[in-house]
XYZ file of C-alpha atoms in Angstrom:
697
model
C 6.904 -27.950 1.509
C 9.335 -29.904 3.488
C 11.327 -27.161 5.044
C 9.491 -25.981 8.196
C 11.636 -22.717 8.496
C 10.530 -21.588 4.953
C 6.769 -22.404 5.585
C 6.469 -19.967 8.365
C 8.054 -16.911 6.663
C 5.658 -17.376 3.805
C 2.695 -17.877 6.138
C 3.640 -14.603 8.000
C 4.257 -12.640 4.702
C 0.865 -13.991 3.510
C -0.915 -12.728 6.560
C 1.087 -9.447 6.138
C -0.257 -9.190 2.571
C -3.950 -9.748 3.816
C -3.703 -7.240 6.380
C -2.335 -4.585 4.012
C -4.904 -5.361 1.721
C -7.710 -5.047 4.290
C -6.135 -1.492 5.283
C -6.393 -0.487 1.635
C -9.611 -1.756 0.605
C -11.543 1.369 1.536
C -9.064 3.692 -0.240
C -8.945 1.454 -3.323
C -12.739 1.357 -3.655
C -13.010 5.060 -3.285
C -10.244 5.215 -6.069
C -11.962 2.861 -8.266
C -15.202 4.964 -7.940
C -13.260 8.175 -8.680
C -11.887 6.541 -11.720
C -15.223 5.442 -12.979
C -16.660 8.736 -12.376
C -13.547 10.962 -13.194
C -13.198 14.675 -13.043
C -16.717 15.187 -11.848
C -16.058 16.146 -8.457
C -12.426 15.886 -8.332
C -12.001 19.646 -8.743
C -13.887 20.387 -5.634
C -12.706 17.512 -3.452
C -8.929 17.776 -4.376
C -7.863 20.711 -6.544
C -10.239 23.367 -4.854
C -8.552 22.728 -1.285
C -5.121 22.234 -2.781
C -5.564 25.836 -4.579
C -6.843 27.456 -1.623
C -4.011 25.963 0.590
C -1.500 27.318 -1.830
C -3.030 30.763 -2.601
C -4.390 31.308 1.023
C -0.609 31.569 2.265
C -0.031 33.849 -0.758
C -2.863 36.173 0.101
C -1.717 36.503 3.603
C 1.716 37.362 2.278
C 0.297 40.119 0.370
C -1.806 41.118 3.257
C 1.432 41.617 5.192
C 2.716 43.859 2.413
C -0.448 45.886 2.751
C 0.480 46.712 6.303
C 4.061 47.460 5.632
C 3.484 50.918 4.293
C 1.063 53.747 4.246
C -1.615 53.636 1.474
C -1.272 57.112 0.084
C 1.745 59.056 -1.130
C 2.462 62.638 -2.280
C 4.414 63.176 -5.556
C 7.011 65.849 -5.352
C 6.196 68.836 -7.606
C 9.457 69.128 -9.396
C 8.574 66.276 -11.728
C 9.100 63.286 -9.261
C 7.740 59.848 -9.776
C 5.468 57.667 -7.407
C 8.271 55.594 -6.021
C 10.095 58.744 -4.691
C 6.871 60.108 -3.131
C 6.386 61.207 0.554
C 4.090 58.865 2.338
C 1.003 60.299 3.627
C 0.191 58.903 7.244
C -2.750 56.704 7.383
C -5.347 57.091 10.368
C -5.031 54.740 13.107
C -8.306 53.062 12.460
C -7.079 52.127 8.915
C -3.919 50.362 10.609
C -6.214 48.706 13.139
C -8.531 47.248 10.655
C -5.797 46.119 8.285
C -4.159 44.415 11.390
C -7.486 42.750 12.350
C -7.945 41.379 8.656
C -4.274 39.850 8.792
C -4.855 38.351 12.181
C -8.350 36.569 11.089
C -6.670 35.455 7.870
C -3.697 33.532 9.512
C -6.215 32.100 11.927
C -8.125 30.909 8.847
C -5.042 29.627 7.061
C -4.123 27.754 10.148
C -7.425 26.078 10.457
C -7.207 24.861 6.849
C -3.727 23.444 7.303
C -4.590 21.640 10.509
C -7.813 20.196 8.830
C -5.476 18.997 5.758
C -3.236 17.248 8.441
C -6.250 15.610 10.199
C -5.439 17.595 13.448
C -8.704 19.610 13.310
C -11.952 18.098 12.270
C -13.645 19.240 9.040
C -16.790 20.564 10.695
C -14.876 22.849 12.942
C -11.981 23.877 10.581
C -14.033 24.689 7.382
C -16.480 27.340 8.949
C -13.440 28.895 10.538
C -11.503 28.924 7.345
C -14.466 30.096 5.072
C -15.870 32.738 7.200
C -12.477 34.239 8.013
C -11.484 34.581 4.527
C -14.738 36.268 3.707
C -14.429 38.590 6.679
C -10.875 39.355 5.631
C -11.699 39.975 2.101
C -14.715 42.247 3.319
C -12.482 44.183 5.549
C -9.706 44.921 3.018
C -12.513 45.784 0.408
C -14.140 48.221 2.864
C -10.619 49.921 3.329
C -10.099 50.166 -0.478
C -13.308 51.611 -0.745
C -12.616 54.127 1.964
C -9.691 55.644 0.028
C -12.091 56.655 -2.509
C -14.727 58.297 -0.090
C -13.361 59.091 3.404
C -9.785 59.297 2.554
C -9.963 60.511 -1.144
C -6.917 62.591 -2.111
C -7.324 66.225 -2.767
C -5.535 66.564 -6.079
C -4.992 63.228 -7.994
C -2.136 64.343 -10.272
C 0.053 65.160 -7.320
C -1.000 62.199 -5.305
C -0.969 58.438 -5.636
C -1.503 55.037 -4.080
C 1.221 53.303 -2.862
C 2.389 49.637 -3.543
C 0.704 48.567 -0.210
C -2.760 49.718 -1.577
C -2.393 47.419 -4.647
C -1.073 44.489 -2.644
C -4.439 45.011 -0.480
C -6.425 44.656 -3.699
C -4.610 41.340 -4.803
C -5.006 40.132 -1.263
C -8.852 40.647 -1.186
C -9.510 39.113 -4.420
C -7.460 36.117 -3.440
C -9.195 35.597 -0.068
C -12.594 35.686 -1.814
C -11.739 33.245 -4.471
C -10.207 30.858 -2.024
C -13.277 31.056 0.392
C -15.516 30.538 -2.572
C -13.362 27.424 -3.693
C -14.080 25.924 -0.044
C -17.672 26.774 -0.166
C -17.731 24.388 -3.283
C -15.812 21.877 -1.403
C -18.408 21.833 1.459
C -20.923 21.604 -0.844
C -19.933 18.520 -2.331
C -19.473 16.943 1.238
C -22.917 18.121 1.966
C -24.297 16.169 -1.282
C -22.374 13.218 -0.320
C -19.948 13.037 -3.333
C -16.999 12.450 -1.363
C -15.674 12.135 2.342
C -15.181 15.095 4.685
C -11.348 14.087 5.271
C -9.009 15.373 2.621
C -7.126 12.799 0.931
C -3.977 14.798 -0.036
C -1.177 12.809 -1.357
C 2.421 13.253 -0.384
C 3.176 15.582 -3.425
C 0.256 17.738 -2.814
C 1.052 18.151 0.763
C 4.596 18.874 -0.217
C 3.569 21.345 -2.588
C 1.800 23.391 -0.034
C 4.602 23.263 2.577
C 7.038 24.366 -0.196
C 5.032 27.195 -1.362
C 4.663 28.457 2.261
C 8.425 28.248 2.630
C 9.056 29.935 -0.452
C 6.874 32.792 0.416
C 8.752 33.279 3.900
C 11.909 33.068 2.294
C 10.924 35.867 -0.044
C 9.506 37.935 2.565
C 12.596 37.619 4.888
C 14.921 38.161 2.148
C 13.221 41.451 0.917
C 13.083 42.751 4.551
C 16.806 41.930 5.134
C 17.886 43.435 1.767
C 15.704 46.346 2.176
C 17.336 47.179 5.372
C 20.900 46.618 4.251
C 20.383 48.565 0.898
C 18.213 51.432 2.499
C 15.107 50.269 0.266
C 11.649 50.339 1.086
C 10.503 46.899 2.256
C 8.057 46.590 -0.756
C 10.927 47.503 -3.455
C 13.195 44.888 -1.529
C 10.386 42.141 -1.959
C 10.247 43.266 -5.660
C 13.983 42.773 -5.903
C 13.893 39.468 -4.099
C 11.154 38.176 -6.390
C 12.882 38.894 -9.818
C 16.181 37.653 -8.137
C 14.969 34.299 -7.073
C 12.932 33.850 -10.256
C 16.298 34.452 -12.189
C 14.652 37.147 -14.351
C 17.468 39.856 -13.206
C 15.503 43.051 -14.363
C 18.436 45.024 -13.019
C 16.587 48.189 -11.841
C 17.481 47.332 -8.335
C 20.718 45.600 -7.284
C 22.903 45.408 -4.126
C 25.582 47.903 -3.869
C 27.197 47.406 -0.386
C 29.639 44.622 0.274
C 27.315 43.077 2.936
C 24.485 42.968 0.496
C 26.567 41.509 -2.308
C 27.942 38.860 -0.013
C 24.749 37.752 1.485
C 23.524 37.532 -2.181
C 25.529 34.310 -2.743
C 23.814 32.169 -0.199
C 20.294 33.790 -0.395
C 20.120 33.296 -4.294
C 21.283 29.696 -4.046
C 18.796 28.976 -1.259
C 15.900 30.597 -3.151
C 16.521 28.741 -6.240
C 16.690 25.538 -4.549
C 13.201 26.086 -2.828
C 11.870 27.276 -6.310
C 13.302 24.192 -7.976
C 11.529 22.105 -5.321
C 8.341 23.856 -6.107
C 8.551 23.378 -9.725
C 9.362 19.655 -9.223
C 6.312 19.359 -6.845
C 4.085 21.013 -9.390
C 5.380 18.869 -12.397
C 4.771 15.832 -10.063
C 1.318 16.725 -9.024
C 0.249 17.441 -12.529
C 1.626 13.950 -13.759
C 0.075 12.321 -10.785
C -3.160 13.587 -10.490
C -4.155 16.041 -13.159
C -3.111 13.891 -16.150
C -4.406 10.971 -14.807
C -7.922 12.500 -13.970
C -8.081 13.954 -17.550
C -6.722 10.555 -18.912
C -9.448 8.754 -16.994
C -12.172 11.049 -18.353
C -10.905 10.627 -21.921
C -10.859 6.763 -21.737
C -14.368 6.706 -20.089
C -15.868 9.078 -22.712
C -14.345 7.326 -25.834
C -15.252 3.956 -24.223
C -18.849 5.193 -23.943
C -19.038 6.407 -27.350
C -17.475 3.185 -28.907
C -19.974 0.868 -27.048
C -22.984 3.101 -27.835
C -21.846 3.172 -31.563
C -21.521 -0.757 -31.640
C -25.053 -1.204 -30.097
C -26.659 1.473 -32.507
C -24.837 -0.086 -35.560
C -26.158 -3.628 -34.543
C -22.520 -4.928 -33.931
C -23.355 -5.573 -30.177
C -22.579 -9.191 -30.855
C -18.896 -8.358 -30.363
C -19.766 -7.367 -26.773
C -22.156 -10.295 -25.988
C -20.600 -13.411 -24.433
C -20.823 -16.630 -26.567
C -22.824 -18.858 -24.298
C -21.361 -22.270 -25.724
C -18.635 -23.335 -23.323
C -16.033 -26.234 -23.591
C -16.947 -27.479 -26.983
C -14.152 -27.390 -29.413
C -14.259 -24.375 -31.644
C -16.764 -22.508 -29.330
C -14.078 -22.110 -26.742
C -11.772 -20.448 -29.126
C -14.878 -18.192 -30.441
C -15.434 -16.915 -26.876
C -11.597 -16.276 -26.575
C -11.570 -14.591 -29.859
C -14.345 -12.396 -29.070
C -12.611 -11.656 -25.670
C -9.548 -10.500 -27.494
C -11.390 -8.406 -30.080
C -12.632 -6.541 -26.915
C -9.111 -6.301 -25.550
C -7.794 -4.832 -28.874
C -10.602 -2.461 -28.934
C -9.870 -1.228 -25.387
C -6.172 -0.728 -26.301
C -7.224 1.418 -29.174
C -9.317 3.397 -26.760
C -6.600 3.909 -24.436
C -4.169 4.893 -27.321
C -6.806 7.319 -28.615
C -7.548 8.664 -25.221
C -3.868 9.225 -24.616
C -3.221 11.130 -27.620
C -6.239 13.153 -27.177
C -5.323 13.936 -23.361
C -1.720 14.763 -24.309
C -2.869 17.442 -27.026
C -5.739 18.656 -24.899
C -3.382 19.136 -21.982
C -1.006 20.987 -24.358
C -3.789 23.310 -25.456
C -5.186 24.116 -22.236
C -1.704 24.956 -20.656
C -0.753 26.923 -23.895
C -3.864 28.754 -23.643
C -3.247 29.615 -19.903
C 0.273 30.677 -20.680
C -1.066 33.064 -23.586
C -3.621 34.485 -21.338
C -1.031 35.318 -18.672
C 1.256 36.632 -21.329
C -1.280 39.072 -23.167
C -3.524 40.088 -20.010
C -0.419 40.894 -18.102
C 0.693 42.921 -20.920
C -2.385 44.833 -20.856
C -1.922 45.530 -17.007
C 1.654 46.513 -17.570
C 0.543 48.855 -20.408
C -2.052 50.476 -18.354
C 0.250 50.895 -15.236
C 3.276 52.031 -17.204
C 1.899 53.876 -19.993
C 1.134 57.015 -17.929
C 4.616 57.073 -16.298
C 6.862 55.702 -18.848
C 4.692 56.023 -21.927
C 4.686 52.331 -22.658
C 3.168 51.193 -25.771
C 1.071 47.890 -25.760
C 3.762 46.285 -27.997
C 6.458 47.237 -25.465
C 4.395 45.831 -22.597
C 4.008 42.720 -24.667
C 7.675 42.379 -25.273
C 8.557 43.179 -21.470
C 6.066 40.299 -20.333
C 7.485 37.840 -22.880
C 11.118 38.277 -21.803
C 9.967 38.153 -18.202
C 8.001 34.964 -18.512
C 10.816 33.288 -20.094
C 13.317 34.568 -17.494
C 15.503 36.362 -20.051
C 15.247 39.783 -18.428
C 17.221 42.069 -20.518
C 16.594 45.011 -18.340
C 15.702 47.493 -20.996
C 12.082 47.899 -19.687
C 11.069 47.543 -16.091
C 8.040 48.686 -14.036
C 8.332 51.789 -12.135
C 4.812 52.485 -10.937
C 3.371 51.434 -7.577
C 0.664 49.490 -9.342
C 3.019 47.695 -11.790
C 5.642 46.461 -9.094
C 2.872 44.554 -6.948
C 1.417 43.081 -9.940
C 4.658 41.940 -11.435
C 5.256 40.051 -8.072
C 1.949 38.391 -8.206
C 1.986 37.780 -12.092
C 5.696 36.452 -11.918
C 4.603 33.908 -9.234
C 1.483 32.720 -11.421
C 3.973 32.174 -14.086
C 5.977 29.479 -12.278
C 3.299 26.762 -12.500
C 1.991 27.995 -15.897
C 5.403 27.742 -17.403
C 6.074 24.480 -15.465
C 2.928 22.623 -16.832
C 3.568 24.129 -20.279
C 6.960 22.580 -20.488
C 5.905 19.176 -19.219
C 3.021 18.926 -21.579
C 5.345 19.968 -24.605
C 7.545 16.918 -23.329
C 4.762 14.628 -24.079
C 3.778 16.060 -27.573
C 5.826 18.561 -29.247
C 9.559 17.599 -27.847
C 8.574 13.859 -28.178
C 7.773 14.199 -31.825
C 10.944 16.243 -32.517
C 12.893 13.590 -30.662
C 11.170 10.588 -32.514
C 11.734 12.365 -35.878
C 15.638 13.106 -34.920
C 15.864 9.208 -34.060
C 14.120 8.239 -37.338
C 16.392 10.522 -39.454
C 19.477 8.841 -37.661
C 18.214 5.300 -38.133
C 19.154 5.427 -41.848
C 21.854 8.083 -41.756
C 24.512 8.334 -39.310
C 23.135 5.646 -36.975
C 21.428 2.982 -39.012
C 19.662 -0.026 -37.274
C 20.590 -3.586 -38.089
C 17.149 -3.938 -40.074
C 18.162 -1.551 -42.748
C 16.894 1.717 -44.142
C 13.787 0.052 -45.860
C 12.681 -1.353 -42.633
C 13.187 2.128 -41.056
C 11.100 3.763 -43.702
C 8.304 1.225 -43.164
C 8.331 1.527 -39.556
C 8.091 5.346 -39.772
C 5.277 5.301 -42.439
C 3.472 2.721 -39.999
C 3.758 5.272 -37.265
C 2.700 8.078 -39.208
C -0.245 6.369 -40.651
C -1.268 4.333 -37.303
C -0.362 1.137 -38.992
C -2.296 1.537 -42.326
C 0.845 2.055 -44.587
C 4.111 0.090 -44.233
C 3.015 -2.192 -41.404
C 5.316 -5.462 -41.520
C 5.109 -7.980 -38.907
C 8.623 -9.147 -39.726
C 10.346 -5.803 -38.754
C 8.418 -5.733 -35.432
C 10.536 -6.706 -32.358
C 9.377 -9.777 -30.464
C 8.006 -8.559 -26.992
C 10.110 -9.823 -23.982
C 8.719 -11.818 -21.107
C 6.058 -14.840 -21.271
C 5.154 -14.690 -24.969
C 8.719 -13.918 -26.058
C 11.765 -15.987 -26.155
C 11.928 -15.709 -22.220
C 9.289 -18.403 -21.943
C 11.305 -20.925 -24.024
C 14.240 -21.185 -21.432
C 14.367 -23.611 -18.764
C 12.232 -22.126 -15.986
C 14.640 -23.458 -13.167
C 17.562 -21.622 -14.877
C 15.824 -18.130 -14.513
C 16.359 -16.676 -11.288
C 15.537 -13.060 -12.214
C 16.503 -10.067 -10.404
C 16.175 -10.191 -6.703
C 14.892 -6.708 -6.340
C 14.214 -7.099 -2.505
C 13.771 -9.622 0.346
C 10.266 -10.947 -0.991
C 11.930 -11.753 -4.245
C 14.870 -13.933 -2.700
C 12.050 -15.472 -0.500
C 10.012 -16.082 -3.470
C 13.040 -17.645 -5.313
C 13.531 -20.299 -2.416
C 9.625 -21.168 -2.368
C 9.948 -21.621 -6.185
C 12.697 -24.083 -5.856
C 10.859 -25.851 -3.108
C 7.485 -26.157 -4.940
C 9.131 -27.459 -8.181
C 11.231 -30.081 -6.145
C 8.008 -31.185 -4.376
C 6.347 -31.453 -7.613
C 9.083 -33.807 -8.975
C 8.924 -35.723 -5.863
C 5.102 -36.079 -6.325
C 5.700 -37.125 -9.811
C 8.270 -39.818 -8.906
C 5.674 -41.272 -6.378
C 2.915 -41.242 -9.026
C 0.896 -38.758 -7.095
C -0.599 -36.861 -10.074
C -2.767 -34.358 -7.901
C 0.047 -33.498 -5.556
C 2.339 -32.801 -8.749
C -0.337 -30.631 -10.472
C -0.899 -28.723 -7.109
C 2.985 -28.165 -6.326
C 3.508 -27.249 -10.076
C 0.754 -24.580 -9.836
C 2.419 -23.099 -6.676
C 5.579 -23.317 -8.456
C 3.972 -21.331 -11.541
C 2.505 -18.585 -9.018
C 5.779 -17.870 -7.112
C 7.602 -17.915 -10.524
C 5.322 -15.525 -12.210
C 5.198 -13.393 -9.008
C 8.788 -12.662 -9.225
C 8.701 -11.935 -12.915
C 5.628 -9.363 -12.398
C 7.676 -7.871 -9.450
C 10.527 -6.951 -12.084
C 7.995 -5.590 -14.356
C 6.750 -3.155 -11.766
C 10.187 -1.482 -12.056
C 10.004 -0.871 -15.783
C 9.769 2.729 -17.072
C 7.654 3.443 -19.141
C 5.234 0.801 -17.465
C 4.721 -2.419 -19.112
C 1.550 -2.975 -21.372
C 0.770 -6.538 -21.596
C -0.272 -8.468 -24.673
C -3.757 -10.292 -24.636
C -2.080 -13.740 -24.439
C 0.028 -12.526 -21.484
C -3.231 -11.214 -19.818
C -5.023 -14.608 -20.497
C -2.113 -16.450 -18.973
C -2.178 -14.415 -15.798
C -5.897 -14.424 -15.477
C -5.939 -18.336 -15.815
C -3.260 -18.358 -13.140
C -5.595 -16.698 -10.614
C -8.723 -18.754 -11.737
C -10.367 -17.034 -14.713
C -10.470 -18.567 -18.132
C -10.982 -16.222 -20.967
C -12.593 -19.106 -22.854
C -15.360 -19.501 -20.328
C -18.256 -16.807 -20.638
C -19.816 -17.665 -17.441
C -18.184 -14.457 -15.971
C -18.138 -12.290 -18.985
C -20.885 -9.848 -19.686
C -21.744 -6.990 -22.114
C -20.101 -3.665 -21.555
C -22.498 -0.816 -20.265
C -22.588 2.412 -22.166
C -22.307 4.651 -18.960
C -21.608 3.806 -15.504
C -21.486 6.466 -12.787
C -19.929 6.306 -9.163
C -23.520 5.726 -7.863
C -24.687 2.957 -10.256
C -24.991 -0.388 -8.545
C -25.878 -3.240 -10.758
C -26.624 -6.329 -9.310
C -25.660 -9.805 -10.559
C -26.343 -13.302 -9.412
C -23.800 -14.853 -7.351
C -21.808 -17.371 -9.383
C -21.770 -21.114 -8.543
C -18.802 -21.931 -6.515
C -17.568 -24.661 -8.714
C -17.381 -22.265 -11.675
C -15.752 -19.383 -9.923
C -13.706 -20.955 -7.157
C -12.473 -19.377 -3.952
C -10.231 -16.819 -5.508
C -12.980 -14.083 -6.340
C -11.333 -10.854 -7.083
C -14.621 -9.396 -8.653
C -18.156 -9.883 -7.553
C -19.543 -9.330 -10.870
C -19.066 -10.445 -14.554
C -16.799 -7.953 -16.352
C -15.772 -6.966 -20.065
C -12.711 -5.837 -21.369
C -14.269 -2.592 -22.639
C -16.522 -2.505 -19.488
C -16.137 -0.138 -16.541
C -14.809 -3.203 -14.431
C -11.975 -3.967 -16.752
C -8.588 -4.284 -15.350
C -7.401 -1.715 -18.062
C -9.841 0.973 -16.604
C -8.150 1.180 -13.103
C -5.775 3.773 -11.645
C -3.145 0.867 -11.203
C -0.513 0.104 -13.750
C -1.113 -3.369 -15.265
C 1.889 -4.958 -13.465
C 0.618 -3.810 -9.992
C -2.818 -5.167 -10.706
C -1.459 -8.554 -11.794
C 0.972 -8.606 -8.813
C -1.803 -7.962 -6.381
C -3.916 -10.487 -7.764
C -1.037 -13.258 -7.868
C -0.188 -12.337 -4.290
C -3.572 -12.859 -3.158
C -4.188 -16.049 -5.082
C -0.649 -17.424 -3.576
C -1.735 -16.271 -0.191
C -4.965 -18.165 -0.205
C -3.224 -21.301 -1.694
C -0.625 -21.208 1.254
C -3.465 -20.888 3.827
C -5.499 -23.908 2.161
C -2.091 -25.986 2.309
C -1.691 -25.236 5.925
C -5.381 -26.146 6.595
C -4.749 -29.472 4.746
C -1.781 -30.243 6.576
C -3.591 -29.565 10.037
C -6.364 -31.904 8.451
C -4.159 -34.596 7.704
C -2.810 -34.546 11.363
C -6.339 -34.312 12.739
C -6.006 -30.786 14.297
C -8.858 -28.951 12.354
C -12.415 -30.303 10.990
C -12.661 -31.006 7.237
C -13.189 -27.902 5.110
C -15.637 -27.593 2.346
C -13.752 -24.952 0.376
C -11.572 -25.527 -2.529
C -9.672 -23.681 -5.176
C -10.589 -23.802 -8.606
C -7.476 -22.617 -10.557
C -4.974 -24.177 -13.199
C -4.364 -27.370 -11.091
C -6.705 -30.029 -10.162
C -7.702 -30.014 -6.418
C -9.306 -33.013 -4.768
C -12.286 -31.696 -2.468
C -13.394 -33.542 0.740
C -16.893 -32.616 1.769
C -18.232 -32.423 5.249
C -20.000 -35.758 4.513
C -16.890 -37.711 3.810
C -17.245 -37.803 0.152
C -14.545 -36.733 -2.336
C -14.841 -35.403 -6.032
C -12.699 -33.899 -8.481
C -13.102 -30.248 -9.286
C -11.948 -29.484 -12.788
C -9.985 -26.247 -12.772
C -10.280 -23.605 -15.530
């Protein structure tokens, strides 16, 4: 470019992109391996530490509750209940062991959190966490067993265990489960399936911190209101739980002016924190859980289709046609690739449907289990004191899960209240995930049906009722009935009307400084291409026009990354972008037959391509297939992000080559052997001084 002030920012930007790309190479390589072998070790590498980091603090909170009250109570003989009994003082050694268990558990939790924050190494933190949680669990189990032997109550009808005892049982179980999960994580590291360092995302770290904050807020609120309202601490915790979860059972309520006044800020603050937790859970499910399940579905369906094609002797659809650049044969290879592309699109669509309904089935099953198993516990705990039937327990569990909270039924037993607190906390992620999955399936179906009915009733489309009926029939039968190309809307972008406009009149959306800089570079390259054309420099015109196309499409794809839902490109668009970065869909030299199964440790070797066929811009070291494991449609990245990265790297290399050529013309650097094999034609000067023409793809 003629403007020296513009060339330097572009070069600096290219260097910045290169540095950022190098920093992300290791992470992207690991992410790609995870995608090719999805869900196999993800549960142990990411989900297990996340669950342990969330439920470990919850177990510690319940451990605190186990220390807050004596474990045994004497029921008054005049028909009193467990909640109005008189505490029987525990021996000092019980309090000492209970306190030691809490201290060890807190150290274990701290070690795990510091390890996740990369403040303490894996080899130091994990033994502390696992051994500490197991020790805590064993100590609590020993104390629980002692109450059935050494501290056994003399007359069970007149005595009962307090809420603290049942909180200790829940804490012991949670500690044991969390420690066992971390043992599985360490086993995966030992086997070399993933690195020692936890690679938690921002949403995963945020969920852990928000959960800890919510538990602290819950305990603190229970303690404050118990003191104000003259309740027991554990009753105050029970009240705080159903208040912040907006269930509102009503068996406990503040009666003092101070308690009612403090309820205003306390309830609002708790609901805000709970909303953040719910948002983080939903983000986490959408970000990791659904992606991993979707990846597994895509890979399994892809393997089945490739296997069926090979068994059915239709593998010719997967084998590249070896006749290149000869009239119809070019088109034949491109048509074969288009068949692969369309087949992969069908795989994606089928996997998406299967993943959505399977996610709904799993979350619905978890919710029903939480509902009915919880009802069993409430039936057993409240049946003796209040005479609940199982149906009444099911009714209470249902109105509580949906936060209706009529208040006509409420747990009164010392076993029912602690279980209600734990059970209701489990209901938060269960209900959140269920609602999220229903939004992708049931709610979406109802919304689409409503819009479809409105299309030919109160809000008809311009295409008319007949076209609406055809569109609905096509959607219901997956295109088998009612499909009509004339009613399909033309896609925007490169293949639609947008490409028919004058490219110099399309400035696009300047979404950031890079877009504005690219716009200036686009004008400069187009101007230099026109100058080269006036001077009869065909090679210079092609090079500058190629740079212009790169910058122009860079800006277009940048705007695509902001679209929601993410853009899905057609085959013609993909072929255009691949040709821009140096890959021709009509050339089978770098196409290959899709493999049936590829694991993360599968390392296939392919011969290195000739430089004249592949060029300098090599994004893959192996041939690939649209329905193979190396397909761009198989990655975790959105399609626009994948294309944007490749175009950026191509443009960067072109700018570096241009600078080398400028220095070479000035005699500053020796002649380079490298050239770029892309859309344009580049003249290459070898070290022996000869020049040749390298025809681009």
